[in-house]
Coordinates of C-alpha atoms in Angstrom, one line a residue:
Chain A
M1 CA 35.0 26.8 14.8
N2 CA 31.8 28.4 16.3
T3 CA 29.1 25.9 15.2
N4 CA 26.4 28.2 16.5
S5 CA 27.1 31.2 14.3
N6 CA 24.3 32.1 11.8
V7 CA 26.5 31.7 8.7
Y8 CA 27.7 28.3 9.9
T9 CA 24.1 27.1 10.5
I10 CA 22.9 28.3 7.2
I11 CA 25.7 26.7 5.2
Y12 CA 25.5 23.5 7.3
T13 CA 21.7 23.0 6.7
T14 CA 22.1 23.9 3.0
V15 CA 24.8 21.3 2.5
I16 CA 23.0 18.6 4.4
V17 CA 19.7 19.2 2.4
V18 CA 21.6 19.2 -0.9
V19 CA 23.5 16.0 0.0
V20 CA 20.3 14.2 1.1
A21 CA 18.4 15.4 -1.9
A22 CA 21.2 14.0 -4.2
V23 CA 21.2 10.6 -2.5
L24 CA 17.4 10.3 -2.7
A25 CA 17.4 11.4 -6.4
F26 CA 20.0 8.9 -7.2
V27 CA 18.3 6.0 -5.4
S28 CA 14.9 6.9 -6.8
T29 CA 16.2 7.0 -10.4
S30 CA 18.1 3.7 -10.1
L31 CA 15.2 1.9 -8.6
K32 CA 12.5 3.3 -10.8
P33 CA 12.6 0.6 -13.5
M34 CA 12.0 -2.1 -10.9
Q35 CA 9.2 -0.2 -9.2
N36 CA 7.5 0.4 -12.6
A37 CA 7.7 -3.4 -13.4
N38 CA 6.0 -4.1 -10.0
I39 CA 3.3 -1.5 -10.7
K40 CA 2.7 -2.9 -14.2
A41 CA 2.4 -6.5 -12.9
E42 CA 0.0 -5.2 -10.2
T43 CA -2.1 -3.5 -12.7
L44 CA -2.2 -6.6 -14.9
S45 CA -3.1 -8.9 -12.0
Q46 CA -5.9 -6.5 -11.0
M47 CA -7.3 -6.5 -14.5
M48 CA -7.1 -10.3 -14.7
T49 CA -8.7 -10.7 -11.3
A50 CA -11.6 -8.6 -12.6
A51 CA -11.7 -10.7 -15.7
G52 CA -12.1 -13.8 -13.5
L53 CA -8.7 -15.4 -14.5
G54 CA -7.7 -16.0 -10.9
S55 CA -7.6 -14.5 -7.5
K56 CA -5.3 -11.8 -6.3
E57 CA -3.4 -14.3 -4.2
D58 CA -2.8 -16.6 -7.2
F59 CA -1.2 -13.7 -9.0
S60 CA 1.0 -12.5 -6.2
K61 CA 2.3 -16.0 -5.8
M62 CA 3.2 -16.1 -9.5
G63 CA 5.6 -13.2 -9.4
N64 CA 6.0 -10.5 -12.0
D65 CA 7.2 -12.8 -14.7
G66 CA 4.3 -15.2 -14.3
V67 CA 1.7 -12.4 -14.3
L68 CA 3.1 -10.9 -17.6
G69 CA 3.1 -14.4 -19.1
T70 CA -0.5 -15.1 -18.1
Y71 CA -1.6 -11.8 -19.4
S72 CA -0.1 -12.3 -22.9
E73 CA -1.5 -15.8 -23.1
N74 CA -5.0 -14.8 -22.2
I75 CA -5.4 -11.4 -23.9
E76 CA -7.0 -11.4 -27.4
Q77 CA -6.4 -7.8 -28.2
A78 CA -5.8 -4.5 -26.5
F79 CA -6.5 -1.2 -28.2
T80 CA -7.5 2.4 -27.5
V81 CA -10.7 4.1 -28.5
N82 CA -11.8 7.8 -28.5
L83 CA -15.0 9.3 -27.0
A84 CA -16.9 8.7 -30.3
G85 CA -16.2 5.0 -29.9
E86 CA -13.8 4.7 -32.8
R87 CA -10.6 2.7 -32.6
T88 CA -7.5 4.9 -32.4
G89 CA -4.6 2.6 -31.8
E90 CA -3.3 -0.8 -30.8
L91 CA -1.5 -1.7 -27.6
K92 CA 1.2 -4.3 -27.8
T93 CA 0.4 -7.6 -25.9
A94 CA 3.5 -9.7 -26.4
K95 CA 5.0 -10.7 -23.1
D96 CA 8.2 -8.6 -23.3
E97 CA 6.6 -5.5 -24.6
I98 CA 3.2 -5.3 -22.9
E99 CA 1.7 -1.8 -23.3
L100 CA -0.8 -0.3 -20.9
I101 CA -2.4 3.1 -20.6
D102 CA -2.3 3.7 -17.0
N103 CA -1.4 7.4 -16.9
L104 CA -5.0 8.4 -16.7
K105 CA -5.3 8.1 -12.9
P106 CA -4.4 11.7 -11.9
Q107 CA -6.3 13.3 -14.8
N108 CA -9.7 11.7 -14.7
K109 CA -12.2 14.4 -15.5
A110 CA -9.7 16.7 -17.1
I111 CA -8.6 14.2 -19.7
L112 CA -12.2 13.4 -20.6
A113 CA -13.0 17.1 -20.9
A114 CA -9.9 18.0 -22.9
G115 CA -11.1 16.4 -26.1
E116 CA -9.6 13.3 -27.4
P117 CA -8.5 10.9 -24.7
Q118 CA -7.1 7.5 -25.6
L119 CA -9.3 5.1 -23.6
P120 CA -7.8 1.6 -23.3
V121 CA -9.9 -1.5 -23.9
Y122 CA -8.6 -4.9 -23.1
K123 CA -10.3 -7.8 -24.7
F124 CA -9.6 -11.3 -23.2
K125 CA -9.8 -14.6 -25.1
S126 CA -12.5 -15.7 -22.7
G127 CA -14.8 -13.1 -24.2
V128 CA -14.7 -10.5 -21.5
T129 CA -13.6 -7.0 -22.0
V130 CA -11.9 -5.0 -19.3
V131 CA -12.0 -1.3 -18.9
P132 CA -10.6 0.9 -16.2
V133 CA -12.3 3.4 -14.0
Y134 CA -10.6 6.2 -12.0
G135 CA -11.9 8.5 -9.4
A136 CA -11.4 10.2 -6.0
G137 CA -12.2 8.5 -2.7
L138 CA -12.3 10.2 0.6
W139 CA -8.5 10.4 1.3
G140 CA -7.0 9.8 -2.1
P141 CA -7.4 8.3 -5.6
I142 CA -9.5 5.1 -6.1
W143 CA -9.5 3.1 -9.3
G144 CA -10.7 -0.2 -10.6
Y145 CA -11.2 -2.6 -13.5
I146 CA -14.6 -3.7 -14.7
A147 CA -15.0 -6.8 -16.8
L148 CA -17.9 -6.9 -19.2
E149 CA -19.6 -9.9 -20.9
E150 CA -19.7 -10.1 -24.7
D151 CA -22.8 -7.9 -24.8
L152 CA -20.6 -5.1 -23.4
K153 CA -23.1 -4.0 -20.7
T154 CA -23.5 -7.0 -18.4
I155 CA -20.8 -6.9 -15.7
A156 CA -18.8 -10.1 -15.4
G157 CA -16.5 -9.0 -12.6
A158 CA -14.9 -6.1 -10.9
Y159 CA -11.8 -5.3 -9.0
F160 CA -11.3 -2.0 -7.0
D161 CA -8.3 -0.6 -5.3
H162 CA -7.5 2.5 -3.4
D163 CA -4.6 4.6 -2.3
S164 CA -5.4 5.4 1.3
E165 CA -9.1 4.8 2.2
T166 CA -9.9 4.1 5.8
P167 CA -9.3 0.5 6.7
G168 CA -12.5 -1.3 7.7
L169 CA -14.7 1.4 6.0
G170 CA -13.7 2.8 2.6
A171 CA -11.0 0.2 2.1
K172 CA -13.8 -2.4 1.9
I173 CA -14.2 -1.5 -1.8
K174 CA -11.1 -3.6 -2.1
D175 CA -11.2 -6.0 0.9
E176 CA -14.9 -7.0 1.0
P177 CA -15.5 -9.8 -1.4
S178 CA -19.3 -9.4 -1.0
F179 CA -19.2 -5.8 -2.2
K180 CA -17.4 -6.8 -5.4
A181 CA -19.7 -9.8 -5.9
Q182 CA -22.7 -7.4 -6.0
F183 CA -21.4 -6.2 -9.3
E184 CA -21.5 -9.5 -11.1
G185 CA -24.5 -9.9 -13.4
K186 CA -25.6 -6.2 -13.1
V187 CA -26.2 -4.3 -16.3
F188 CA -25.0 -0.8 -17.3
N189 CA -27.8 1.4 -18.5
L190 CA -26.0 2.8 -21.6
E191 CA -29.0 4.7 -22.8
N192 CA -28.2 7.1 -20.0
P193 CA -24.5 7.7 -20.5
S194 CA -24.3 10.3 -17.8
N195 CA -25.5 8.0 -15.1
P196 CA -25.2 4.4 -16.2
F197 CA -24.8 2.9 -12.7
D198 CA -25.7 3.8 -9.1
I199 CA -24.3 2.8 -5.8
V200 CA -27.2 3.4 -3.5
K201 CA -27.2 4.3 0.1
G202 CA -29.7 2.5 2.2
G203 CA -30.2 -0.5 -0.1
A204 CA -30.8 -0.9 -3.8
P205 CA -34.4 -1.7 -4.8
E206 CA -34.9 -5.3 -5.5
G207 CA -34.5 -6.2 -9.2
A208 CA -32.8 -3.0 -10.2
M209 CA -30.2 -4.2 -12.6
D210 CA -28.2 -1.0 -12.6
K211 CA -27.9 -0.4 -8.8
I212 CA -26.1 -2.0 -5.9
D213 CA -25.8 -1.3 -2.2
A214 CA -23.3 1.1 -0.8
I215 CA -21.0 0.3 2.1
S216 CA -22.1 1.6 5.5
G217 CA -19.7 4.2 6.9
A218 CA -18.0 4.7 3.6
T219 CA -20.4 7.3 2.0
M220 CA -17.6 9.4 0.5
T221 CA -15.7 6.5 -0.9
C222 CA -18.9 5.0 -2.5
N223 CA -19.9 8.4 -3.9
G224 CA -16.4 8.7 -5.4
L225 CA -16.6 5.2 -6.9
N226 CA -20.1 5.8 -8.2
Q227 CA -18.8 9.0 -9.9
A228 CA -15.8 7.2 -11.3
I229 CA -18.0 4.5 -12.8
D230 CA -20.4 7.1 -14.3
I231 CA -17.7 9.2 -15.8
W232 CA -15.7 6.3 -17.2
I233 CA -18.4 4.0 -18.4
G234 CA -20.2 7.2 -19.8
A235 CA -17.0 7.8 -21.8
Y236 CA -16.9 4.3 -23.1
A237 CA -20.7 4.3 -23.8
N238 CA -20.3 5.0 -27.5
Y239 CA -17.7 2.3 -28.0
F240 CA -19.8 -0.2 -26.1
S241 CA -23.0 0.5 -28.2
K242 CA -21.1 0.4 -31.5
A243 CA -19.1 -2.7 -30.7
A244 CA -22.2 -4.6 -29.4
A245 CA -24.2 -3.6 -32.5
A246 CA -21.4 -4.8 -34.8
Q247 CA -21.2 -8.0 -32.9
A248 CA -24.9 -8.6 -33.1
E249 CA -24.7 -8.0 -36.9
T250 CA -21.9 -10.6 -37.4
T251 CA -23.8 -13.1 -35.3
E252 CA -27.0 -12.6 -37.4
E253 CA -25.1 -13.0 -40.7
E254 CA -23.7 -16.3 -39.5
Chain B
M1 CA 33.1 -4.4 26.5
A2 CA 30.7 -4.8 29.4
N3 CA 29.3 -1.4 28.5
L4 CA 28.7 -2.4 24.9
K5 CA 26.9 -5.5 26.1
E6 CA 24.8 -3.3 28.2
T7 CA 24.1 -1.0 25.2
I8 CA 22.8 -4.0 23.2
L9 CA 20.8 -5.9 25.9
N10 CA 19.2 -2.9 27.7
P11 CA 16.9 -1.9 24.9
I12 CA 15.8 -5.4 24.4
L13 CA 15.0 -6.3 28.1
K14 CA 15.0 -3.7 30.8
G15 CA 14.6 -0.6 28.6
N16 CA 12.5 -2.1 25.8
P17 CA 11.1 0.8 23.8
I18 CA 7.5 -0.6 23.7
T19 CA 6.9 -2.3 27.0
V20 CA 9.0 -0.1 29.3
L21 CA 9.3 3.3 27.6
V22 CA 5.9 2.9 25.9
L23 CA 7.1 4.4 22.6
G24 CA 5.9 3.3 19.2
I25 CA 2.6 2.0 20.4
C26 CA 0.7 3.3 17.3
S27 CA 2.5 1.4 14.7
S28 CA 2.6 -1.7 16.9
L29 CA -1.2 -1.8 16.9
A30 CA -1.5 -1.0 13.2
V31 CA 0.9 -3.5 11.5
T32 CA 0.7 -6.6 13.6
V33 CA -2.3 -8.3 11.9
Q34 CA 0.0 -10.5 10.0
L35 CA 3.5 -11.8 10.8
K36 CA 5.0 -11.0 7.4
G37 CA 4.1 -7.4 7.6
A38 CA 5.3 -7.2 11.2
C39 CA 8.6 -8.8 10.3
V40 CA 9.2 -6.4 7.4
M41 CA 8.2 -3.4 9.6
A42 CA 10.6 -4.6 12.3
L43 CA 13.4 -4.9 9.8
S44 CA 12.6 -1.5 8.4
V45 CA 12.6 0.1 11.9
I46 CA 15.9 -1.7 12.8
A47 CA 17.5 -0.3 9.6
V48 CA 16.2 3.2 10.2
T49 CA 17.1 3.5 13.9
G50 CA 20.5 1.9 13.4
L51 CA 21.6 3.9 10.3
S52 CA 20.2 7.2 11.4
S53 CA 21.9 6.8 14.8
L54 CA 25.2 6.1 13.0
V55 CA 24.9 9.1 10.7
V56 CA 23.9 11.5 13.4
S57 CA 26.7 10.2 15.6
L58 CA 29.2 10.7 12.9
L59 CA 28.0 14.3 12.4
R60 CA 27.5 15.0 16.1
N61 CA 30.4 17.4 16.6
T62 CA 29.5 19.5 13.5
I63 CA 25.7 19.9 14.1
P64 CA 24.7 23.4 15.1
N65 CA 22.8 23.1 18.3
R66 CA 20.0 25.4 17.3
V67 CA 18.9 23.3 14.3
R68 CA 19.9 19.9 15.7
I69 CA 16.3 18.6 15.7
I70 CA 15.8 19.6 12.1
V71 CA 19.1 18.0 11.0
Q72 CA 18.1 14.8 12.8
L73 CA 14.7 14.9 11.1
V74 CA 16.3 15.3 7.6
V75 CA 18.6 12.3 8.3
V76 CA 15.7 10.2 9.6
A77 CA 13.5 11.2 6.8
M78 CA 16.1 10.3 4.2
M79 CA 16.5 6.7 5.8
V80 CA 12.8 6.2 5.8
I81 CA 12.4 7.2 2.2
L82 CA 15.3 5.0 1.3
V83 CA 13.7 2.0 3.1
D84 CA 10.3 2.8 1.3
Q85 CA 11.9 3.0 -2.1
I86 CA 13.8 -0.2 -1.6
L87 CA 10.7 -2.0 -0.4
K88 CA 8.7 -0.7 -3.4
A89 CA 11.4 -2.2 -5.7
F90 CA 11.9 -5.5 -4.0
A91 CA 8.8 -6.3 -1.9
Y92 CA 6.0 -4.4 -3.5
D93 CA 3.2 -6.5 -1.9
V94 CA 4.4 -6.0 1.6
D95 CA 4.9 -2.3 0.9
K96 CA 1.3 -1.9 -0.2
Q97 CA 0.2 -3.8 2.9
L98 CA 2.2 -1.6 5.3
S99 CA 1.1 1.5 3.2
V100 CA 1.5 4.7 5.2
Y101 CA 3.1 3.0 8.2
I102 CA 6.5 2.9 6.5
G103 CA 6.4 6.6 6.0
L104 CA 5.3 7.1 9.6
I105 CA 8.5 5.5 10.9
I106 CA 9.6 9.2 10.7
T107 CA 7.2 10.0 13.5
N108 CA 8.2 6.9 15.6
C109 CA 9.4 8.3 18.9
I110 CA 12.0 5.6 19.2
V111 CA 14.0 6.9 16.3
M112 CA 14.2 10.6 17.5
G113 CA 14.3 9.5 21.1
R114 CA 17.5 7.4 20.7
I115 CA 19.2 10.0 18.5
E116 CA 18.6 12.8 21.1
A117 CA 19.3 10.6 24.1
F118 CA 22.2 8.5 22.8
A119 CA 23.6 9.2 19.3
L120 CA 24.3 12.9 19.9
G121 CA 26.6 12.2 22.8
N122 CA 28.3 8.9 21.8
K123 CA 30.8 7.5 19.4
P124 CA 29.5 6.0 16.1
I125 CA 29.9 2.3 16.9
P126 CA 28.0 2.3 20.2
S127 CA 25.4 4.5 18.6
L128 CA 24.9 2.2 15.7
L129 CA 24.5 -0.7 18.2
D130 CA 22.1 1.3 20.4
G131 CA 20.0 2.1 17.4
L132 CA 20.0 -1.5 16.1
A133 CA 19.2 -2.9 19.6
N134 CA 16.3 -0.4 20.1
G135 CA 14.9 -1.4 16.6
F136 CA 15.3 -5.0 17.6
G137 CA 13.6 -4.5 20.9
Y138 CA 10.7 -2.9 19.2
G139 CA 10.6 -5.5 16.4
L140 CA 10.6 -8.3 18.9
I141 CA 7.4 -7.1 20.6
L142 CA 5.8 -6.4 17.1
V143 CA 6.6 -10.1 16.1
I144 CA 5.2 -11.5 19.3
V145 CA 2.0 -9.5 19.0
A146 CA 1.7 -10.4 15.3
F147 CA 2.2 -14.0 16.0
F148 CA -0.8 -14.2 18.4
R149 CA -2.9 -11.9 16.2
E150 CA -2.3 -13.9 13.0
L151 CA -2.7 -17.2 14.8
L152 CA -6.0 -16.4 16.5
G153 CA -7.3 -13.9 13.9
S154 CA -6.7 -15.9 10.7
G155 CA -5.6 -19.3 11.9
T156 CA -2.4 -19.0 9.9
I157 CA 1.3 -18.4 10.6
F158 CA 3.1 -16.6 7.7
G159 CA 0.0 -17.2 5.6
L160 CA 0.1 -21.0 6.1
Q161 CA -2.9 -22.7 7.7
V162 CA -1.9 -24.1 11.1
L163 CA -5.1 -24.3 13.1
P164 CA -7.7 -27.0 11.9
A165 CA -10.0 -25.8 9.1
G166 CA -13.0 -25.8 11.5
Y167 CA -11.5 -23.0 13.5
V168 CA -13.6 -19.8 13.3
P169 CA -11.3 -16.8 13.1
N170 CA -11.8 -14.4 15.9
N171 CA -12.6 -11.0 14.4
L172 CA -11.8 -9.1 17.6
V173 CA -8.2 -10.2 17.3
I174 CA -7.9 -8.6 13.8
L175 CA -9.0 -5.2 15.2
P176 CA -6.5 -2.8 16.8
P177 CA -8.0 -3.0 20.4
F178 CA -6.9 -6.5 20.8
A179 CA -3.3 -5.5 20.0
L180 CA -3.6 -3.2 23.0
I181 CA -4.9 -6.0 25.2
L182 CA -2.1 -8.3 24.1
L183 CA 0.5 -5.5 24.6
G184 CA -0.9 -5.1 28.1
C185 CA -0.5 -8.8 28.8
I186 CA 3.1 -8.7 27.5
I187 CA 3.9 -5.7 29.8
W188 CA 2.4 -7.6 32.7
V189 CA 4.5 -10.7 32.1
H190 CA 7.6 -8.6 31.5
R191 CA 7.1 -6.7 34.8
A192 CA 6.2 -9.9 36.7
C193 CA 9.5 -11.5 35.6
D194 CA 11.7 -8.5 36.2
K195 CA 11.6 -7.2 39.8
D196 CA 13.5 -4.0 38.9
L197 CA 10.6 -2.8 36.8
Q198 CA 8.0 -2.9 39.6
E199 CA 7.2 0.3 41.4
K200 CA 7.5 0.1 45.2

């Protein structure tokens, strides 16, 4: 057979591509449940790292099962709120059926603009509340989890992760402990929901409670993170104010 | 049999892809900060070079000459995606640590180089062995470099502390240039030991 004829070449490449596609589709479908379980455990461990329940290393030693267990032991309640700050639904927290809302990553601004997003709120027994932030870095998506004290504006801890930021520069949002440590004790300015927090280039003024220093050489990543925090904390601002007011009332009554 | 032995030993010693052919330098700088990552990367490359050489060798008499590079690429890409998917399912942490470098095995010159030079003209079994041996030759250097970088850069081996707690980790070792320096030293030692590699 003439393996160099046009017809042969076209048929050959078509068959090869179809066969390869079929193999990949099959493998991808059959491994999907395990990959999703890994991603879920990863998400939970990032949230719990932000909430101060352990370090990333502790959780990766635990394995998926341990992470799910720790989460369901430590979570008080998880629910969703809308932009007006009203509760819209519950998320299951029992170990075997943990529910997370983590499909917001690619949508970000769009989901907030499109009306009624379901914003997840994770309230831990230690009193901290964890909320996610999603945004765009220089090369790809960045996201993080911010843990708030009971007053719902003081930051108790934060964890950030990224898809493909430059190692040594933008990747420091994840790798540099001192960057994350800067967040602790800072306070969101919820009276200005469009800009509750700033990551400042060239050094934050001393004593500014809603500002921290940016990372040198990672301007785009820091801008992206700043925007992510502004958009998402802004979206939660109504809930935070309402919940903090409600909490203040119950404390007074007692 | 002597020929098969040669096929296996040559890529590891005299024809080592990294130290002699100077292929695959990029990833050997990038994934050698820790031994665990280097080992997984080595195993991934061994799997990809071995299996794609085998598949291309099986197909060698049917591949149209004009599109052979594209067919090879499709096969290599399939293997790389398979490896990536499997790592994501079974070794998620390591996959995250290696990030883009698993995907970049596609562009590793060793894979395409061995397919073009060997698998297209040889029977499946020798091709498989040649692929595996080349992957192994690459992995061996990767592990040697990673051993020194993790030891001196973090004071650990496989994440376990081996140097005394007072040891101050050397930050230069963590950065890619040191991998190049180390690689230079390995090439030096390799050439000093093997007279055949020295230029007249």
